[in-house]
PDB file of C-alpha atoms in Angstrom:
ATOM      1  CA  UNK A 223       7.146  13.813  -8.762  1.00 39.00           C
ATOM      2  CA  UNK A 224       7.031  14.788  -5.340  1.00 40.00           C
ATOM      3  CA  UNK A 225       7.090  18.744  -4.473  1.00 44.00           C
ATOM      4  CA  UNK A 226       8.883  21.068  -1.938  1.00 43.00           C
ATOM      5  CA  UNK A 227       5.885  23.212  -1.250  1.00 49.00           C
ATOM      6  CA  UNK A 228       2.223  24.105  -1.336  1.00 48.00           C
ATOM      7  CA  UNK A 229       1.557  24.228  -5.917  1.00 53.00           C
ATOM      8  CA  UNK A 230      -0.426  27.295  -7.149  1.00 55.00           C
ATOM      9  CA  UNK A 231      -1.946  24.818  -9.009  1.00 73.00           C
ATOM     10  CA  UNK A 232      -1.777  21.358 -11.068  1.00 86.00           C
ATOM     11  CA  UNK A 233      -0.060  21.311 -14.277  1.00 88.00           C
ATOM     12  CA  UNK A 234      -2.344  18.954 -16.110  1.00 92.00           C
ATOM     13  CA  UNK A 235      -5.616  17.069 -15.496  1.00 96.00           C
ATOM     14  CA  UNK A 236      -5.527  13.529 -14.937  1.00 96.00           C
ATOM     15  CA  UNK A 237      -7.809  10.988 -16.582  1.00 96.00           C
ATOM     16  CA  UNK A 238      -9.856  10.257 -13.287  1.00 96.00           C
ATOM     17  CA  UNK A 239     -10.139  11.564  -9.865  1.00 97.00           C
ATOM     18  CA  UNK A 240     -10.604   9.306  -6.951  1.00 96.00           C
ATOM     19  CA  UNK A 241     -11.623  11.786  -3.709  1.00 97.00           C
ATOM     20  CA  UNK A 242     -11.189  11.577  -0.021  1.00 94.00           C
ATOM     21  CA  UNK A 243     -14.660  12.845   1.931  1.00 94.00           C
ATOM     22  CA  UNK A 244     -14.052  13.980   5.366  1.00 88.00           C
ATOM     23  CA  UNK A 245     -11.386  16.847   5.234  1.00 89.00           C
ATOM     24  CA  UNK A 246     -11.037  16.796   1.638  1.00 94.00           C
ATOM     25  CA  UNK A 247     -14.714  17.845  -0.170  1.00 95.00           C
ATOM     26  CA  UNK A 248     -16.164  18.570   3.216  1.00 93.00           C
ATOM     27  CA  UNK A 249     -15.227  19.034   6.533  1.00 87.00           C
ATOM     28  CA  UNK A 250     -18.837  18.444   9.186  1.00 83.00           C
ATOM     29  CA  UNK A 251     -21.724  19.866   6.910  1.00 89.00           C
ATOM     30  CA  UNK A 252     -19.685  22.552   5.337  1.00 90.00           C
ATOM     31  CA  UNK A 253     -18.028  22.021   1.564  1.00 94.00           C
ATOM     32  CA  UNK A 254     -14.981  23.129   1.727  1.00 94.00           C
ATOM     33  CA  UNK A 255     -13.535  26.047  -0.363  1.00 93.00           C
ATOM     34  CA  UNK A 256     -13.279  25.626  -4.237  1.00 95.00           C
ATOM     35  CA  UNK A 257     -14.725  21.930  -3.847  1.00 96.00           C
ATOM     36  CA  UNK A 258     -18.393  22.602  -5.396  1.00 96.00           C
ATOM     37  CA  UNK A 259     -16.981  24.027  -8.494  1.00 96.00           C
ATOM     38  CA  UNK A 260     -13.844  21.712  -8.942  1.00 97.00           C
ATOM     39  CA  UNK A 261     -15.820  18.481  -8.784  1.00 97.00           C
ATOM     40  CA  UNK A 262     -18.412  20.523 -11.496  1.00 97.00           C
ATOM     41  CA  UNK A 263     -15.605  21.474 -13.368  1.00 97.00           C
ATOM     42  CA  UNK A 264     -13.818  17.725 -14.258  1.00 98.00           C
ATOM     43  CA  UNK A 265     -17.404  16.903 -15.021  1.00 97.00           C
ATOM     44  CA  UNK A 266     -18.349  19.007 -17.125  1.00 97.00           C
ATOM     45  CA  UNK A 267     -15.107  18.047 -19.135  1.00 97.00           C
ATOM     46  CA  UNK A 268     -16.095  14.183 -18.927  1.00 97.00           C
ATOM     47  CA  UNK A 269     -13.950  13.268 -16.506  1.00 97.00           C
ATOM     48  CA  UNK A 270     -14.854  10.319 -13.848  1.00 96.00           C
ATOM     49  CA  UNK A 271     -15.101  11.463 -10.373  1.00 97.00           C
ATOM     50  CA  UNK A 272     -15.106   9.144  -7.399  1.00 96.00           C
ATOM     51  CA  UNK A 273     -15.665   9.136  -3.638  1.00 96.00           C
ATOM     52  CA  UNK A 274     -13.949   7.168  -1.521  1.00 94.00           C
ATOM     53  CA  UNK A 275     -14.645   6.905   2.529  1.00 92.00           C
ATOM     54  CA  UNK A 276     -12.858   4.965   5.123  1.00 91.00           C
ATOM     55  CA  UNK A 277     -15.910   5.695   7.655  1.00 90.00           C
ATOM     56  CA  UNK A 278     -17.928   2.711   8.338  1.00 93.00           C
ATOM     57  CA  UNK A 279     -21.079   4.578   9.844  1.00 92.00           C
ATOM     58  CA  UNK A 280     -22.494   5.997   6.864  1.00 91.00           C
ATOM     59  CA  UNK A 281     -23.030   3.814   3.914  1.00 92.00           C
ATOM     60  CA  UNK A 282     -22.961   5.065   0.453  1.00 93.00           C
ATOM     61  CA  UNK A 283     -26.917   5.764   0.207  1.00 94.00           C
ATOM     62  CA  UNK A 284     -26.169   8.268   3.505  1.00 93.00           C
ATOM     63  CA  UNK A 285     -22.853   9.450   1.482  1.00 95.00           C
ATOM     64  CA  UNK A 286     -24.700  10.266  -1.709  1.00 96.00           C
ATOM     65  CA  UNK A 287     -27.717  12.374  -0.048  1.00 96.00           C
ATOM     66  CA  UNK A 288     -25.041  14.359   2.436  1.00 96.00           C
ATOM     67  CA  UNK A 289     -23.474  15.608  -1.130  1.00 96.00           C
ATOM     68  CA  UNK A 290     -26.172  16.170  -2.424  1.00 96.00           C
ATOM     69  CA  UNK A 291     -27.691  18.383   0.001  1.00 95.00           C
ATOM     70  CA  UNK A 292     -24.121  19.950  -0.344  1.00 95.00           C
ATOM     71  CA  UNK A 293     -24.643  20.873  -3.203  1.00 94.00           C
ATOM     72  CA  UNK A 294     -22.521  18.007  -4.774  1.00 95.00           C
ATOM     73  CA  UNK A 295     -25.303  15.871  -6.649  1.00 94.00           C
ATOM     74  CA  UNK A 296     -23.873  12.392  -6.549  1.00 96.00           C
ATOM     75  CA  UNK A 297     -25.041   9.118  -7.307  1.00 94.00           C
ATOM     76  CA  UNK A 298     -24.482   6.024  -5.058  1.00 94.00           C
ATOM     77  CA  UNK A 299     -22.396   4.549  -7.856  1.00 92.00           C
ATOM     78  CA  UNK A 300     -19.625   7.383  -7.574  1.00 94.00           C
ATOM     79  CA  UNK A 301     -19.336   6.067  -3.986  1.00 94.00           C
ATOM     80  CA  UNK A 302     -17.167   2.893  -2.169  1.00 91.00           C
ATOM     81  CA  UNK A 303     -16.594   2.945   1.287  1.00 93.00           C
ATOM     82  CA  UNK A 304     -15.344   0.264   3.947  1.00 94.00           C
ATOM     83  CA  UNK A 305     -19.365  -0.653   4.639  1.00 95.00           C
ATOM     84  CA  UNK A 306     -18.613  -1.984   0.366  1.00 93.00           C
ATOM     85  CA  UNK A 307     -15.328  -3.169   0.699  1.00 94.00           C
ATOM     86  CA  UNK A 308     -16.224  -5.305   3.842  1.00 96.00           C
ATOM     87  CA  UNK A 309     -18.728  -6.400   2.866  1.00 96.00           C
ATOM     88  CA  UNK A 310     -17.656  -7.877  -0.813  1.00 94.00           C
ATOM     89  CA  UNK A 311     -14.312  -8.768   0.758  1.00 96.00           C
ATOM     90  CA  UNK A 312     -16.514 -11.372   3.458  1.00 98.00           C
ATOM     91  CA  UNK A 313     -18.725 -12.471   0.485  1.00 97.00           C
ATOM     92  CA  UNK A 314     -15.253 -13.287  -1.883  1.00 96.00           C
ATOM     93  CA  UNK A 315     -13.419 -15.057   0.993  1.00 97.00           C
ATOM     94  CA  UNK A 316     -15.946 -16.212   3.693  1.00 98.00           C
ATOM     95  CA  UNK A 317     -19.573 -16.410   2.702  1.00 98.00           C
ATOM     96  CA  UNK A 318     -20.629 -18.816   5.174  1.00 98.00           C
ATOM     97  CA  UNK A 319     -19.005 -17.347   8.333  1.00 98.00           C
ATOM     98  CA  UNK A 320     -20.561 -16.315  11.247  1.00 98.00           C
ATOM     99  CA  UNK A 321     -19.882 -12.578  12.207  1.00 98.00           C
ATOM    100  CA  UNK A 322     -19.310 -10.242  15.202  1.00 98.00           C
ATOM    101  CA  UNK A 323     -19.613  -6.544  13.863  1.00 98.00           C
ATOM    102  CA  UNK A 324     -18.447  -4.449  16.630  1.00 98.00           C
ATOM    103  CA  UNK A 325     -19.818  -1.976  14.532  1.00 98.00           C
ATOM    104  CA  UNK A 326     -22.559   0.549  13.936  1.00 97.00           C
ATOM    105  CA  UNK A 327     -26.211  -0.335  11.821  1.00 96.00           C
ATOM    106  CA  UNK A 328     -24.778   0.522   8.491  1.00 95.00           C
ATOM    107  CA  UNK A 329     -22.602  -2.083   8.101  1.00 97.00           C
ATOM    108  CA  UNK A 330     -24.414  -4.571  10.519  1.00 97.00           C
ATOM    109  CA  UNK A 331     -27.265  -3.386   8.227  1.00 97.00           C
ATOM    110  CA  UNK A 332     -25.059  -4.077   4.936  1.00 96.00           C
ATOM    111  CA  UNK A 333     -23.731  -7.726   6.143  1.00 98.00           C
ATOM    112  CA  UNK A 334     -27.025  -8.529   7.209  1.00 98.00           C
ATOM    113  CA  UNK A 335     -28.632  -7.780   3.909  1.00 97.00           C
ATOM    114  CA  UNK A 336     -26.089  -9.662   2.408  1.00 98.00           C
ATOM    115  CA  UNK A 337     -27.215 -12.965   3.879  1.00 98.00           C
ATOM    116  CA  UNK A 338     -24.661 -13.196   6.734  1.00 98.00           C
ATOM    117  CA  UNK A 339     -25.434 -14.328  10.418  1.00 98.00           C
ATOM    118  CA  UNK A 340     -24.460 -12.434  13.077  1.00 98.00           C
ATOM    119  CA  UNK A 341     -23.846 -13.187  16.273  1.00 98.00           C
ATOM    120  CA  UNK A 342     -22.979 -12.094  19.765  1.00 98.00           C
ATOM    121  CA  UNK A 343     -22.069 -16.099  20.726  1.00 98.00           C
ATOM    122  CA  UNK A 344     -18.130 -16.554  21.597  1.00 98.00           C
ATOM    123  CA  UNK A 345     -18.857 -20.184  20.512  1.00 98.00           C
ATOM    124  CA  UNK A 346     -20.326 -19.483  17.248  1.00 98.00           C
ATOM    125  CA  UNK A 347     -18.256 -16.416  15.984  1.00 98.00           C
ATOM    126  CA  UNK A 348     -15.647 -17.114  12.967  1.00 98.00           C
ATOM    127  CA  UNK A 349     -14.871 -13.701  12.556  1.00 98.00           C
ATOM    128  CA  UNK A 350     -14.592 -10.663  14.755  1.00 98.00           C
ATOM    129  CA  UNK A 351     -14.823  -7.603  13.099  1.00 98.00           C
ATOM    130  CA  UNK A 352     -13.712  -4.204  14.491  1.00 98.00           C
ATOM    131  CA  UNK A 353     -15.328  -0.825  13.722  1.00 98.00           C
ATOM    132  CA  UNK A 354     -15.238   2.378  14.372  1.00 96.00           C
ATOM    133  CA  UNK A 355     -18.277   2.060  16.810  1.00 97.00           C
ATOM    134  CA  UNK A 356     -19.252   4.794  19.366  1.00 96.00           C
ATOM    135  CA  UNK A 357     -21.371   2.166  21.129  1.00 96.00           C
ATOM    136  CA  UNK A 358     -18.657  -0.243  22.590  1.00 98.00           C
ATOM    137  CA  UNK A 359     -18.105  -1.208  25.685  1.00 98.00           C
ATOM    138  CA  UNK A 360     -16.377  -3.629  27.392  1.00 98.00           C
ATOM    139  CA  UNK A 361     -19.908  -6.510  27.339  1.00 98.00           C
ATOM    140  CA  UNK A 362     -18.468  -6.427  23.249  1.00 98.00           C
ATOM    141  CA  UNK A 363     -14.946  -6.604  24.530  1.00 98.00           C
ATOM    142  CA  UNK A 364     -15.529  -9.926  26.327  1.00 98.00           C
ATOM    143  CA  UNK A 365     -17.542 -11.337  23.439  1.00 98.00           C
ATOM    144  CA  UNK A 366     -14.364 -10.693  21.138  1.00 98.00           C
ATOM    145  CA  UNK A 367     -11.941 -11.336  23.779  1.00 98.00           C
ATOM    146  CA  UNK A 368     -13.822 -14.832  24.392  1.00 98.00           C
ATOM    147  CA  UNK A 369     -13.918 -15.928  20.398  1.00 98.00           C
ATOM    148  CA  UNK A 370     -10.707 -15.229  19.934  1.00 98.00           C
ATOM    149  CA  UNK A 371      -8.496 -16.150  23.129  1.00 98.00           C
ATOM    150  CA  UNK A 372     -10.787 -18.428  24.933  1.00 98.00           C
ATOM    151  CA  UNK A 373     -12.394 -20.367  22.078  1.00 98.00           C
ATOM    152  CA  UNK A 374      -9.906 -19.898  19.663  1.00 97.00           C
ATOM    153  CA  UNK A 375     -12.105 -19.913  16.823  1.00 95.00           C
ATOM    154  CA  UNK A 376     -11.900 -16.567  15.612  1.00 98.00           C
ATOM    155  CA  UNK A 377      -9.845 -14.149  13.951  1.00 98.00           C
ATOM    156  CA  UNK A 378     -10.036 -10.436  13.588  1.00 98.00           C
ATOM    157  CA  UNK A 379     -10.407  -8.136  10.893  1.00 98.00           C
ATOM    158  CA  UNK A 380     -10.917  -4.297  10.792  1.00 98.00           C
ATOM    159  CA  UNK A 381     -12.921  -1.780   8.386  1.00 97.00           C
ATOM    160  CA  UNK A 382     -10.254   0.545   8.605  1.00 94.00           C
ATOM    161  CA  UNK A 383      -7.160   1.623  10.279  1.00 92.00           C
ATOM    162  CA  UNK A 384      -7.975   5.123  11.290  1.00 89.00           C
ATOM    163  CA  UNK A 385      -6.780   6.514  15.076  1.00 90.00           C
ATOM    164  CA  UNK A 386      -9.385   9.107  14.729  1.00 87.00           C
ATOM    165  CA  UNK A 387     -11.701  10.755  12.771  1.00 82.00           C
ATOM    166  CA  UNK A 388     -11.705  14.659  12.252  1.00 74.00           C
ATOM    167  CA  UNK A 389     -14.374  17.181  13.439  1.00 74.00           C
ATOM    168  CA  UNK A 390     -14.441  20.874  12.690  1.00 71.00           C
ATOM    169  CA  UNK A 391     -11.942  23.312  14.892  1.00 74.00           C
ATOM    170  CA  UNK A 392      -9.649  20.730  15.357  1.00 74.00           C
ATOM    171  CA  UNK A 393     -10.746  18.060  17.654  1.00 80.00           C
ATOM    172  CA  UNK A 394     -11.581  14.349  16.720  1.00 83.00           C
ATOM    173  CA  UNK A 395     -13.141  10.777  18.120  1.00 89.00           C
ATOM    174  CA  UNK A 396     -11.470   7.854  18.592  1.00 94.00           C
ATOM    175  CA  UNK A 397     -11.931   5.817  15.302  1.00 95.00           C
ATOM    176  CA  UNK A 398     -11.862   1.868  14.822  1.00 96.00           C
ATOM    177  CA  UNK A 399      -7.753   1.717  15.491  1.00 96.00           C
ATOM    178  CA  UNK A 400      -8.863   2.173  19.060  1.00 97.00           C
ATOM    179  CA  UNK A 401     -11.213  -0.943  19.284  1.00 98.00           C
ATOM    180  CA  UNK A 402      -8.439  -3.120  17.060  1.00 98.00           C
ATOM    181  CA  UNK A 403      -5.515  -1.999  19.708  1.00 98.00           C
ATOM    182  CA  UNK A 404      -8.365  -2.649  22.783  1.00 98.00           C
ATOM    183  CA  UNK A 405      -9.152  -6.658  21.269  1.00 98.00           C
ATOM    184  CA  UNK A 406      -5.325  -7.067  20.508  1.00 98.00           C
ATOM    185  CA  UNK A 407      -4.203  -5.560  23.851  1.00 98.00           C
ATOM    186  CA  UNK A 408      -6.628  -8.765  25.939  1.00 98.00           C
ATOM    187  CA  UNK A 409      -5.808 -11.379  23.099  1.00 98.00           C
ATOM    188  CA  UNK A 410      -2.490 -11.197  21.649  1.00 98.00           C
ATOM    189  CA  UNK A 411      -3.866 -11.530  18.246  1.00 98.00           C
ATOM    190  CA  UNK A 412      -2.806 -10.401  15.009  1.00 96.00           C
ATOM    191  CA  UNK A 413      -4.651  -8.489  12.836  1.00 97.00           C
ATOM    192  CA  UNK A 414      -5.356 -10.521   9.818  1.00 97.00           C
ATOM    193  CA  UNK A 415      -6.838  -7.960   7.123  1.00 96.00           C
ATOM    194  CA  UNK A 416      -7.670  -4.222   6.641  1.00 96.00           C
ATOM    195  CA  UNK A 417     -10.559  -3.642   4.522  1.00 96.00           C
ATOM    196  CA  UNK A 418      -9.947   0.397   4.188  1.00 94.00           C
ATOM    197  CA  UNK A 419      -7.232   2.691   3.267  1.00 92.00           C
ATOM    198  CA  UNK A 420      -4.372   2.148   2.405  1.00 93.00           C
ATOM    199  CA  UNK A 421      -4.945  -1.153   1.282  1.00 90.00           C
ATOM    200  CA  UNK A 422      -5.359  -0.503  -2.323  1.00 88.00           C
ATOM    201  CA  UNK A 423      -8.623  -2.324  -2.140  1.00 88.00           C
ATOM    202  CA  UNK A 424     -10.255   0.976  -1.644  1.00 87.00           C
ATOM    203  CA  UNK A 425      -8.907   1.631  -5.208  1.00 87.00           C
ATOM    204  CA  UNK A 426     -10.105  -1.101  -7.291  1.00 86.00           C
ATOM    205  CA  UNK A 427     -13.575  -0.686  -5.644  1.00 86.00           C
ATOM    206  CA  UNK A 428     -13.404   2.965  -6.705  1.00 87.00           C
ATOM    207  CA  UNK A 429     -12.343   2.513 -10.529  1.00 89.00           C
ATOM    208  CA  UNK A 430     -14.186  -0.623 -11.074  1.00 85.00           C
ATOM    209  CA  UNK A 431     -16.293   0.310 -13.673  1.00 85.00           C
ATOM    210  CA  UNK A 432     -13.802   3.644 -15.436  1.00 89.00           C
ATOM    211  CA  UNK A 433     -11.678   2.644 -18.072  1.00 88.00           C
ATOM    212  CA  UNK A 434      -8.733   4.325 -17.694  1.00 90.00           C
ATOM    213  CA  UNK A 435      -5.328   3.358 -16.506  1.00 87.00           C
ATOM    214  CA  UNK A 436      -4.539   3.706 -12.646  1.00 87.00           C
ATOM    215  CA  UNK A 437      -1.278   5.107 -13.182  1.00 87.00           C
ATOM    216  CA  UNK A 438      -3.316   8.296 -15.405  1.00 92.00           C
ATOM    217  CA  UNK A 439      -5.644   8.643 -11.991  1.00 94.00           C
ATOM    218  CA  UNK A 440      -5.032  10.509  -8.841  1.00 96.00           C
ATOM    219  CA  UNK A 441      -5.977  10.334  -5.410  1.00 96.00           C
ATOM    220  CA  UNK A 442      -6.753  13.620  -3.355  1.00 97.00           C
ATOM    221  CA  UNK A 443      -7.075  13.069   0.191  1.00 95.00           C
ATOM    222  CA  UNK A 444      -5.819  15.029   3.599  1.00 93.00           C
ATOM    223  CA  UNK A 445      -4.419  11.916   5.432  1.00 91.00           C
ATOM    224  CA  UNK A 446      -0.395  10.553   4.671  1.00 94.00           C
ATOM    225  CA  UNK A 447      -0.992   7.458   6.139  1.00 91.00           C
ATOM    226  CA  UNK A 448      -4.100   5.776   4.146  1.00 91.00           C
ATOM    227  CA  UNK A 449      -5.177   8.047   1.628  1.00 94.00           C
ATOM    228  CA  UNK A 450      -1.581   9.013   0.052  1.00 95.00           C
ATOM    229  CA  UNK A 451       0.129   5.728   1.308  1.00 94.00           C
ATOM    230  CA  UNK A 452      -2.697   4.077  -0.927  1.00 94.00           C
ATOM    231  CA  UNK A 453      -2.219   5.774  -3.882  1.00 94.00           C
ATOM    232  CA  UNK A 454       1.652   5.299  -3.432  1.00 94.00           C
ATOM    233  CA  UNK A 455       1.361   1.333  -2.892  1.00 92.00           C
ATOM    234  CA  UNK A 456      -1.014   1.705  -6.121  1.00 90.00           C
ATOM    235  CA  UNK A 457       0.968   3.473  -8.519  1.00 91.00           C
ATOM    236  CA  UNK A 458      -1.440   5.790  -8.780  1.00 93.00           C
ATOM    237  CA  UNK A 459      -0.511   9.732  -8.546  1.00 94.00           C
ATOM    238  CA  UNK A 460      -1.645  11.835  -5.543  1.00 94.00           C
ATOM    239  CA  UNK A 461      -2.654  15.361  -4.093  1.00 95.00           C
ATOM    240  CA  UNK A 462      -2.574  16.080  -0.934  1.00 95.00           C
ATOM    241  CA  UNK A 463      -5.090  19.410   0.305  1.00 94.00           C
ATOM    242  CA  UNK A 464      -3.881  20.902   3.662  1.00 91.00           C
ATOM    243  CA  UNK A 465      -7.464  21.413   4.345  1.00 89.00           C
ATOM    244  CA  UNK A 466      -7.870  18.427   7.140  1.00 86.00           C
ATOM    245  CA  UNK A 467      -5.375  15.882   8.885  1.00 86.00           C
ATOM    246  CA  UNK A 468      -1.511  17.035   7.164  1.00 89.00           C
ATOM    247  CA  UNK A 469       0.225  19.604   7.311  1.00 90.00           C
ATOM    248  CA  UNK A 470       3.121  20.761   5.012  1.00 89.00           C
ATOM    249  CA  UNK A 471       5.431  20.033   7.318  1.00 91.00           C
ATOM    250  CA  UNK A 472       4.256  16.437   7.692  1.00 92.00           C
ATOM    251  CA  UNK A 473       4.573  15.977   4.263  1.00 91.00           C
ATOM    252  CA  UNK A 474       8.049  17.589   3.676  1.00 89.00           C
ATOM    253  CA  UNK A 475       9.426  15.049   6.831  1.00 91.00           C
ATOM    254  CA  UNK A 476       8.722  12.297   4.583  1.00 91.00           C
ATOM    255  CA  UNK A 477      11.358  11.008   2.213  1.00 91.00           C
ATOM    256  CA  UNK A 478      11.384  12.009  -1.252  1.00 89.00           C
ATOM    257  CA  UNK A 479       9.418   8.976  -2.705  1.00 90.00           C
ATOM    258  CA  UNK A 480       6.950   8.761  -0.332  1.00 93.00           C
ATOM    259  CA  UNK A 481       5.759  12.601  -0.909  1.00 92.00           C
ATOM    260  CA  UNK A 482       2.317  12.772  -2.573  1.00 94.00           C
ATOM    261  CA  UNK A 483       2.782  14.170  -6.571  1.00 93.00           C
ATOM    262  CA  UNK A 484       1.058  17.462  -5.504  1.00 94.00           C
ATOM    263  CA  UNK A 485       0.625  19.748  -2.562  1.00 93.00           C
ATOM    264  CA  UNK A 486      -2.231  21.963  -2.433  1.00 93.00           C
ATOM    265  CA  UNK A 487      -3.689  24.468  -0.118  1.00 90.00           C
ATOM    266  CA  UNK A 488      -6.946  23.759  -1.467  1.00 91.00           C
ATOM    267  CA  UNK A 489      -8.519  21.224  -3.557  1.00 94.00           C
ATOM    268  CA  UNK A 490      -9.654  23.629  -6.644  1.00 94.00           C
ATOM    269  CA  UNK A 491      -5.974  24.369  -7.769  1.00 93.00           C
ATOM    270  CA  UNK A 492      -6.120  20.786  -9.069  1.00 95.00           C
ATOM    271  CA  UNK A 493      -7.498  22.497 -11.981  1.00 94.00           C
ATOM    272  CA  UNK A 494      -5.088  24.231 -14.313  1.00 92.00           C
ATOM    273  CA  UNK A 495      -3.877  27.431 -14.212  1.00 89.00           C
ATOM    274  CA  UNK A 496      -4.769  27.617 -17.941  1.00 91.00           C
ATOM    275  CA  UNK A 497      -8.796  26.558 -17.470  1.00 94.00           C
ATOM    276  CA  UNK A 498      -8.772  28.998 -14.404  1.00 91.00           C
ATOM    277  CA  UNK A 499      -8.138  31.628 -16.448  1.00 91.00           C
ATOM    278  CA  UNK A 500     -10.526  30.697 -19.189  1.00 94.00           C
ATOM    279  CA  UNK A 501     -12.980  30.160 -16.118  1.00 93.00           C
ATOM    280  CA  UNK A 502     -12.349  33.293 -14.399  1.00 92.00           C
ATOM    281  CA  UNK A 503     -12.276  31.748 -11.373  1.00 92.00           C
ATOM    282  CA  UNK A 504     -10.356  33.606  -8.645  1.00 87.00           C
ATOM    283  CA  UNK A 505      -9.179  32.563  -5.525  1.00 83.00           C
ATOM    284  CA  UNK A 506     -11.155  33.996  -2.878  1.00 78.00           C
ATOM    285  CA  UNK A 507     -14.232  32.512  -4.884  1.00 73.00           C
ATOM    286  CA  UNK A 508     -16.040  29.113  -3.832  1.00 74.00           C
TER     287      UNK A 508
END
């Protein structure tokens, strides 16, 4: 399964395509090459295309009108990102706790709609939940640091486990791994669930309503660590586009079975050879 170099192209198409965002389809507010047409492409043939997102300040409303304007049209259906998977993961396992979102107004927006209180009271807090929030500071620090270690009453959860998150030419912002290492670092506490890739959540959120079989899906991201590793720990086959985070070299350090099923230098080669042909498509065409 796993390959020894960047693929011209796919061999086959799969039954149902489960996509990365940033630094897969898009990288800023610039599609990038081939993507348009790909995604156009496995529709037009029928085939279910979804859009997954471990970035918790856009929620899939904001998701679905940034592809659109694209170019992409895409429905909020086609969509499940960690502002989703939070939020239905608090409403299947805690529905009456009392929340600290160190987080920004999409998902504070999302857990609020969803009838949750939330609160900025160490005494009151059941569940401290860390972000990737370009607002905190170290007031939110003590209000975590004070639930947790001092009252003891709280526990801490995360959106997702990303370091940072990619911006155009190569540079990048501390993500929500930074605020889960900053509340473990003054606490001591453990991290008691991920709510984004690679936990395979992310998945069955994605395919929920597509009838086919996970193991005839892939997964096409530009991260190893969440969007691969998830489709790995799913059974679910995977392409990796060297259009964001990896590099071919990252990918060829890994061991054998833990090597995504394809390599690509960009995202349209997971269309066959064969249809490219009957397309006409060529390579140095978006």
């Amino acid at each position: 399964m796993a390959t020894t170099g960047p693929l011209r192209h796919a061999a086959e198409f799969y039954d149902a395509y489960v996509f990365d965002l940033d630094g897969t389809i898009y990288l800023g507010d610039h599609l990038l090459p081939g993507a348009a047409r790909m995604i156009a492409e496995l529709r037009r043939r029928g085939i279910p295309v979804r859009f997954l997102s471990n970035n918790p300040t856009k929620d899939p409303q904001m998701y679905s009108d940034k592809l659109t304007k694209l170019g992409v049209e895409t429905s909020v259906a086609d969509i499940a990102n960690t502002v989703v998977t939070t939020t239905r993961w608090l409403q299947a396992n805690h529905p009456d706790a009392v929340l600290f979102p160190i987080a920004e107004e999409p998902l504070q927006r999302a857990l609020r709609e969803a009838g949750f209180t939330l609160s900025e009271d160490p005494e009151e807090i059941d569940i401290v939940i860390a972000s990737y929030d370009r607002t905190f500071d170290y007031r939110k620090l003590q209000i975590a640091f004070d639930a947790i270690w001092f009252h003891k009453r709280a526990f801490l959860i995360t959106t997702n486990p990303d370091r940072f998150c990619p911006f155009p030419g190569g540079r990048g912002e501390p993500d929500a791994a930074a605020i889960v290492g900053a509340i473990q670092g003054c606490t001591g506490t453990e991290l008691v669930k991920n709510l984004g890739k690679p936990d395979p959540i992310m998945l069955h959120e994605a395919l929920a309503n597509v009838d086919v079989e996970v193991g005839r899906s892939m997964m096409v991201g530009d991260r190893l660590q969440t969007d691969i590793q998830m489709a790995l720990d799913g059974g679910m086959a995977s392409a990796c586009v060297l259009t964001g985070e990896a590099t071919e070299a990252d990918v060829l350090d890994r061991s054998a079975d833990q090597q995504p099923t394809l390599l690509l230098d960009r995202i349209d080669r997971l269309i066959p050879q064969a249809a490219w042909d009957e397309l006409g498509w060529s390579d140095t065409d978006d």
